[in-house]
Coordinates of C-alpha atoms and ligand atoms in Angstrom, one line a residue:
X1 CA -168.5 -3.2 197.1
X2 CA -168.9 0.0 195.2
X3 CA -165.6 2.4 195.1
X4 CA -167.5 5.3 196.9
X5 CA -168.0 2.7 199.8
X6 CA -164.6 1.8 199.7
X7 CA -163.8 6.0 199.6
X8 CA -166.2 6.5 202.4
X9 CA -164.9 3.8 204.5
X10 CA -161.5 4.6 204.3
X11 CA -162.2 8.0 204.9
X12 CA -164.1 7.1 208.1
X13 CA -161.4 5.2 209.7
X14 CA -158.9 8.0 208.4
X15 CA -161.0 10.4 210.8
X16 CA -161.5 8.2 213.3
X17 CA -157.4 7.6 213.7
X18 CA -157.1 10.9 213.0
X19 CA -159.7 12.4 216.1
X20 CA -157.4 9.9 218.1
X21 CA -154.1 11.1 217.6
X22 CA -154.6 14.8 217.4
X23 CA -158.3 15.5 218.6
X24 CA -158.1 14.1 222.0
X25 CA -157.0 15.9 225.0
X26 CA -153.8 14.1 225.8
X27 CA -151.5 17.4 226.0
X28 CA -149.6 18.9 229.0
X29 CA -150.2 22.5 229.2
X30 CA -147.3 23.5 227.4
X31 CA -148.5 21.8 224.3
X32 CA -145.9 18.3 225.0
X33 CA -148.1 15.0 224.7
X34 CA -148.4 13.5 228.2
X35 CA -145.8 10.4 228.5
X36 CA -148.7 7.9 229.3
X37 CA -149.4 8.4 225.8
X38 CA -146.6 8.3 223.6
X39 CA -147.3 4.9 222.6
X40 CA -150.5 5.0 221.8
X41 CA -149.6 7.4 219.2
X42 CA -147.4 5.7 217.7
X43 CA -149.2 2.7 217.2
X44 CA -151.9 4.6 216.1
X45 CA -149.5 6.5 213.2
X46 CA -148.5 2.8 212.0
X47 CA -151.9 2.1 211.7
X48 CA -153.0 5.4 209.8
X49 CA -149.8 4.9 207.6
X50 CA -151.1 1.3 207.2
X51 CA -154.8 2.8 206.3
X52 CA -153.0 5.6 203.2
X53 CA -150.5 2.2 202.2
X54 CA -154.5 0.7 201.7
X55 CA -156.0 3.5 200.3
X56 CA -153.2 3.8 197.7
X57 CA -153.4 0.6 196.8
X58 CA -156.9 0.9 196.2
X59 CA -156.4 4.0 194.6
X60 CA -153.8 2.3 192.0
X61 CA -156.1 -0.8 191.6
X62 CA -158.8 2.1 190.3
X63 CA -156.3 3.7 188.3
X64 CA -155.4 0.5 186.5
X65 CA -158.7 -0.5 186.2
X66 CA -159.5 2.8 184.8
X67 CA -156.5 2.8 182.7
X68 CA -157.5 -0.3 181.1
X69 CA -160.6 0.5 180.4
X70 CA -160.3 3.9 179.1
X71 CA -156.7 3.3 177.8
X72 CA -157.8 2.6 174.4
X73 CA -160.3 4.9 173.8
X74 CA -158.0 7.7 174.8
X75 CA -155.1 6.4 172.5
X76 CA -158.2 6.4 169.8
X77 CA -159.0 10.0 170.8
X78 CA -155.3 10.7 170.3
X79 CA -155.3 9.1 167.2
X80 CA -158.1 10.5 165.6
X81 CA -157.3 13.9 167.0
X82 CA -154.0 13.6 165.2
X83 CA -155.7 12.8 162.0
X84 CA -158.3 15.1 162.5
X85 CA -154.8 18.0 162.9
X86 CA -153.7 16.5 159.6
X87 CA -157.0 17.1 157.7
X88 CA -157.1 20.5 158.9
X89 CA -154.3 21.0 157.9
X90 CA -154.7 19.5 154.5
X91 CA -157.9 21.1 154.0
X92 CA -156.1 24.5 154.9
X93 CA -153.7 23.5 151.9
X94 CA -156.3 22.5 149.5
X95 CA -157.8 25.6 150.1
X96 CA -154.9 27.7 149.6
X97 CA -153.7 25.9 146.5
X98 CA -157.7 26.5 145.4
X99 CA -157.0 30.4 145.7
X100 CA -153.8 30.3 144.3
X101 CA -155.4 28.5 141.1
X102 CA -158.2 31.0 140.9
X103 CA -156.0 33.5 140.9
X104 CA -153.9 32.4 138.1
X105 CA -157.1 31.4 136.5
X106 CA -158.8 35.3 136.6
X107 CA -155.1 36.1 135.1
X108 CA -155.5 34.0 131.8
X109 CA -159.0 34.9 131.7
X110 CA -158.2 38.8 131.5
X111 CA -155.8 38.0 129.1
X112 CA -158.0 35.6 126.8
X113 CA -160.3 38.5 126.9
X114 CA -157.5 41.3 125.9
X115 CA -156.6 39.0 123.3
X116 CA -160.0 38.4 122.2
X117 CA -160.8 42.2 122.0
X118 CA -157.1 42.6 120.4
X119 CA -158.7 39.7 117.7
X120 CA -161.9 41.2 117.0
X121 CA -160.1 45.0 116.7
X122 CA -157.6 43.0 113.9
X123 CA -159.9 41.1 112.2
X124 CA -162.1 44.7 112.1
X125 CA -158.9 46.5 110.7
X126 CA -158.2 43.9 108.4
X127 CA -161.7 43.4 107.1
X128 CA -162.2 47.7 106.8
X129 CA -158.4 47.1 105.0
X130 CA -159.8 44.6 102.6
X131 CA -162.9 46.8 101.7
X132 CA -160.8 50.0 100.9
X133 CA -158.5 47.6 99.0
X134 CA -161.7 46.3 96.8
X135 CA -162.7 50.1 96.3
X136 CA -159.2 51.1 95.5
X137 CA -158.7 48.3 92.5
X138 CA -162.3 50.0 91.4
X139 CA -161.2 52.7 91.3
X140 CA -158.1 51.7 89.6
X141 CA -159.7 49.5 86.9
X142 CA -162.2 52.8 86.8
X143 CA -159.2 55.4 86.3
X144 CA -157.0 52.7 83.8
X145 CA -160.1 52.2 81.3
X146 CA -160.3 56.5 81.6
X147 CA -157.0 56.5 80.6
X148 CA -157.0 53.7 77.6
X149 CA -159.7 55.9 76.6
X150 CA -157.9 58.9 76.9
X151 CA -154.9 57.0 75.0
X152 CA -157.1 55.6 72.2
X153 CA -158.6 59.2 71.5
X154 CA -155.4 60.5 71.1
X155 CA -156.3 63.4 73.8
X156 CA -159.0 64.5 71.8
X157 CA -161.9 63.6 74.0
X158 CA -162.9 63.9 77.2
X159 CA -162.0 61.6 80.1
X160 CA -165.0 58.6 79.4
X161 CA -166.0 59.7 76.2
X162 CA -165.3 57.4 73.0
X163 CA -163.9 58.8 69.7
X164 CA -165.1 57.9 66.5
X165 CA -163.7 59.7 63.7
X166 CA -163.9 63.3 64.5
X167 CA -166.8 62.7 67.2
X168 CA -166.6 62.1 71.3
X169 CA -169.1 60.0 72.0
X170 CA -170.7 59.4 76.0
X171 CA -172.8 56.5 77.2
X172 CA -174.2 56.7 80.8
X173 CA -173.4 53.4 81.0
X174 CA -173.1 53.0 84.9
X175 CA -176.4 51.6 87.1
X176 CA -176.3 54.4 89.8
X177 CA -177.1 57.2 86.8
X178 CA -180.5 57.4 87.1
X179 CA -182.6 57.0 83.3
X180 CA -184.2 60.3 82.0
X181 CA -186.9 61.7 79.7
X182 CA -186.1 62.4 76.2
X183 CA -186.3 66.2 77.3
X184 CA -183.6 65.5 80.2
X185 CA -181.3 63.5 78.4
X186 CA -180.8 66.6 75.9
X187 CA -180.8 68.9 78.7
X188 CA -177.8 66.4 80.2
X189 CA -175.7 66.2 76.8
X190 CA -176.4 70.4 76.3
X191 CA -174.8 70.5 79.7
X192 CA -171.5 69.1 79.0
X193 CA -171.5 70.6 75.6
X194 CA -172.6 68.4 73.0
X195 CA -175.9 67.2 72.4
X196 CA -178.3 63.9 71.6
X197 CA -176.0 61.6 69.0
X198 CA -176.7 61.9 65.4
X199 CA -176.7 58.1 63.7
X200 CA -176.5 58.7 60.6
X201 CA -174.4 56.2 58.9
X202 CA -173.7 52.3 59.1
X203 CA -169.9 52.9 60.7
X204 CA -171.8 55.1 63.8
X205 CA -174.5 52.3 64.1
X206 CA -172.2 49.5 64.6
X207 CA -169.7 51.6 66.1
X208 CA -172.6 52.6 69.0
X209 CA -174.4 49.1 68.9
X210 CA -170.9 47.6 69.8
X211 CA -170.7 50.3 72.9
X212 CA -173.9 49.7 74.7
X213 CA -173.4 45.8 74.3
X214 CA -172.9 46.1 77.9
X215 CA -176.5 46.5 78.5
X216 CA -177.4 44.0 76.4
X217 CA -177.7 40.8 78.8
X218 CA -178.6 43.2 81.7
X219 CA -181.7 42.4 83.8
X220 CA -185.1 43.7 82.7
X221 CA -187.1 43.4 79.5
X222 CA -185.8 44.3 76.2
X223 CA -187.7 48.6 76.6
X224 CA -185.4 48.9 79.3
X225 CA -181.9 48.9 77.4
X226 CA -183.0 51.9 75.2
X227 CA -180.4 54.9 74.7
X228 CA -182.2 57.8 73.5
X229 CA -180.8 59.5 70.2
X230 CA -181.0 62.9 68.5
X231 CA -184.3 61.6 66.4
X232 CA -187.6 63.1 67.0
X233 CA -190.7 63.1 64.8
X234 CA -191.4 66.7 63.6
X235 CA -193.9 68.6 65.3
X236 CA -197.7 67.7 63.7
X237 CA -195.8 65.8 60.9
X238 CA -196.7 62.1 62.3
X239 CA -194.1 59.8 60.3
X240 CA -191.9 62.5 59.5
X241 CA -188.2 61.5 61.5
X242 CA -185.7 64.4 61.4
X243 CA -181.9 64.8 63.4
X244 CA -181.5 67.5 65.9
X245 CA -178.9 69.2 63.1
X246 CA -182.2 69.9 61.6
X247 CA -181.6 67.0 58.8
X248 CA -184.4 64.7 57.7
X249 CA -183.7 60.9 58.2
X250 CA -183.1 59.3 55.4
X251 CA -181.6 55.5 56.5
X252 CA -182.9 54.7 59.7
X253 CA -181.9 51.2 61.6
X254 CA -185.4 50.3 63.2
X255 CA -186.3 47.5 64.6
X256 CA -188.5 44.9 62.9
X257 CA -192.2 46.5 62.7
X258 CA -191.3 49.9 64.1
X259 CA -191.5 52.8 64.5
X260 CA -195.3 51.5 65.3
X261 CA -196.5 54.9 67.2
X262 CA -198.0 52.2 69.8
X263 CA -200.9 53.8 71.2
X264 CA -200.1 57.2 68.9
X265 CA -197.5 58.4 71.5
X266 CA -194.2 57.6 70.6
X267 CA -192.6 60.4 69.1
X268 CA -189.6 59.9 70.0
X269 CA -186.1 57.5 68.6
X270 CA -184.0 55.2 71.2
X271 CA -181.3 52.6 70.3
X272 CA -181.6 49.1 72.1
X273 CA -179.0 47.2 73.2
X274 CA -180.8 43.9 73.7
X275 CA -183.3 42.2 71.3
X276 CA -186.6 43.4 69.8
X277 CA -188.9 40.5 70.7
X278 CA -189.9 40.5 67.4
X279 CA -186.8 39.9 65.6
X280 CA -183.4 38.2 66.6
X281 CA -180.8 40.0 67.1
X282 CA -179.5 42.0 64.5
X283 CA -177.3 45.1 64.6
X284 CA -178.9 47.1 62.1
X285 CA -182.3 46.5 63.3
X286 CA -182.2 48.2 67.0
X287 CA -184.5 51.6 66.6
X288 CA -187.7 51.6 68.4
X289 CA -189.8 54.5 68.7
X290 CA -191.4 55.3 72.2
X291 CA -192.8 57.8 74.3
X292 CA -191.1 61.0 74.9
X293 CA -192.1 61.2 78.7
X294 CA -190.4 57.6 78.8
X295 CA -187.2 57.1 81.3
X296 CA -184.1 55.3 79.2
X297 CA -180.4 56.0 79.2
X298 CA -179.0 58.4 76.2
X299 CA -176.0 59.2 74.4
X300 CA -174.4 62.3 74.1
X301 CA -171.9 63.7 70.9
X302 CA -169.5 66.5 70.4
X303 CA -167.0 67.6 68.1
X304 CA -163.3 66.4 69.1
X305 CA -160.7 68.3 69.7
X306 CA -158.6 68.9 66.5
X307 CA -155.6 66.3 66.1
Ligands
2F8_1 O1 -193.5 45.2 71.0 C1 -192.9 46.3 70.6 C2 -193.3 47.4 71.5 O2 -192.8 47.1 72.8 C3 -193.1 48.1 73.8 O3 -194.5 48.2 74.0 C4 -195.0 47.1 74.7 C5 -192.5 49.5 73.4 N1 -192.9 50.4 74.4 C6 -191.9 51.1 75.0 O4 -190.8 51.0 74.8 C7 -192.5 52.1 76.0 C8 -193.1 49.9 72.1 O5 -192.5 51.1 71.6 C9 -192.7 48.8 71.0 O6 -193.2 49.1 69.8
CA2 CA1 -192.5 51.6 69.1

């Protein structure tokens, strides 16, 4: 039989003892059960406490039988609740401990980055530092060869000129001084006083040669190492070389098969400090004779300063 029989059953007979005890008319008219029936009643209470003894027990048999079946799964429920509680809670931890860590982790990051910038500033300083070191030994090398200069002349020259004898010499030696027409290098000496050097013996020829040396092995064919000089041809006297003291030239140091006049336009005298391609190199063979209008380096002379 089904439990909800069993229920209804019980619950029938429950009413049915019930209607009898209390339902049926069996009172006096003040309310006192009529003596003929006293009995009855309590018969019937034995029996309805009888029926509730029944229906407990069937009610614990249910509960057991519920209880066994559904014991288990509720102590699994408990169980896995519990766990479940205990992952939260992890979880809750992990996540925590994940913040924490990402906050220390956006602390070392600023602070790789403020060290980074802090490196890059240094290494900027310190490179800029380095430059202005290079310029200052230049400068230095630049203002010691001035004053060896200076020292050699005995004071009688100019800071950069070379003395020779009773003469300052200048040589534009440097790349950034841009080369000039014959015209413009006068113009330049005239300028700082002196003028276009006069070579006119063997000691000023080797004495110059050895001073432009530094252009020798310089980049750029041999035309380009000229230094213009105080020699010019005299107007409308083609092959007639005189100084700019007005003297005529009377030993010159030309180069192997010049002065030439190529193409009847070179009027005018240069010293070379690298070779003539027609000749090897030879120190009293270093005069060429090209165009006036042609851009070369010069070399100025003046008068030194009394002893
Ligand atoms: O070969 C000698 C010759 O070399 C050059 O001309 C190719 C020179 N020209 C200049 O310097 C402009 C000539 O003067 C020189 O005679
Ligand atoms: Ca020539």
């Amino acid at each position: 039989m089904e439990n909800s029989d069993i229920s209804k059953n019980l619950l029938k007979g429950f009413k049915g003892t019930y209607n009898e005890l209390i339902c049926q008319d069996d009172f006096s008219t003040d309310g006192h059960p009529l003596p003929n029936r006293q009995d009855q009643q309590q018969v019937s209470l034995g029996m309805l406490s009888a029926l509730l003894l029944v229906v407990d027990i069937g009610l614990g048999v249910q509960y057991s039988k519920v209880s066994e079946k559904y014991g288990p799964l509720y102590q699994n429920l408990t169980h896995i609740s519990s766990e479940l509680e205990h992952l939260r809670a992890t979880h809750s931890n992990m996540i925590h401990a994940k913040e924490e860590a990402l906050t220390v982790l956006q602390k070392e990051l600023q602070k790789v980055n403020k060290t980074s910038g802090q490196l890059g500033s240094a290494k900027h300083t310190g490179m800029e530092l380095q430059r202005q070191v290079e310029s200052l030994q230049g400068q230095k090398m630049a203002l010691q060869s001035s004053v060896n200069e200076f020292v050699e002349s005995c004071g009688r020259c100019l800071p950069g000129w070379k003395l020779l004898n009773s003469v300052c010499y200048y040589f534009p030696l440097s790349n950034s001084i841009p080369l000039k027409t014959w015209d413009r290098s006068r113009d330049s000496c005239i300028k700082k006083g002196a003028d276009l050097a006069i070579i006119n013996s063997e000691e000023k020829q080797e004495f110059i040669n050895k001073a432009i040396q530094a252009l020798r092995y310089s980049s750029g064919s041999w035309h380009l190492t000229g230094f213009w000089i105080g020699l010019k041809e005299e107007e409308d006297k083609e092959g007639t070389w005189a100084w700019l003291d007005g003297t005529k030239l009377t030993q010159g140091y030309w180069a192997d098969g010049e002065p030439n006049d190529d193409m009847n336009n070179e009027d005018c005298a240069a010293i070379y400090s690298k070779n003539h391609p027609k000749a090897s190199w030879d120190a009293m063979k270093t005069w060429n004779d090209a165009p006036c209008r042609y851009a070369l380096k010069w070399i100025c002379e003046m008068k030194a300063k009394a002893a």
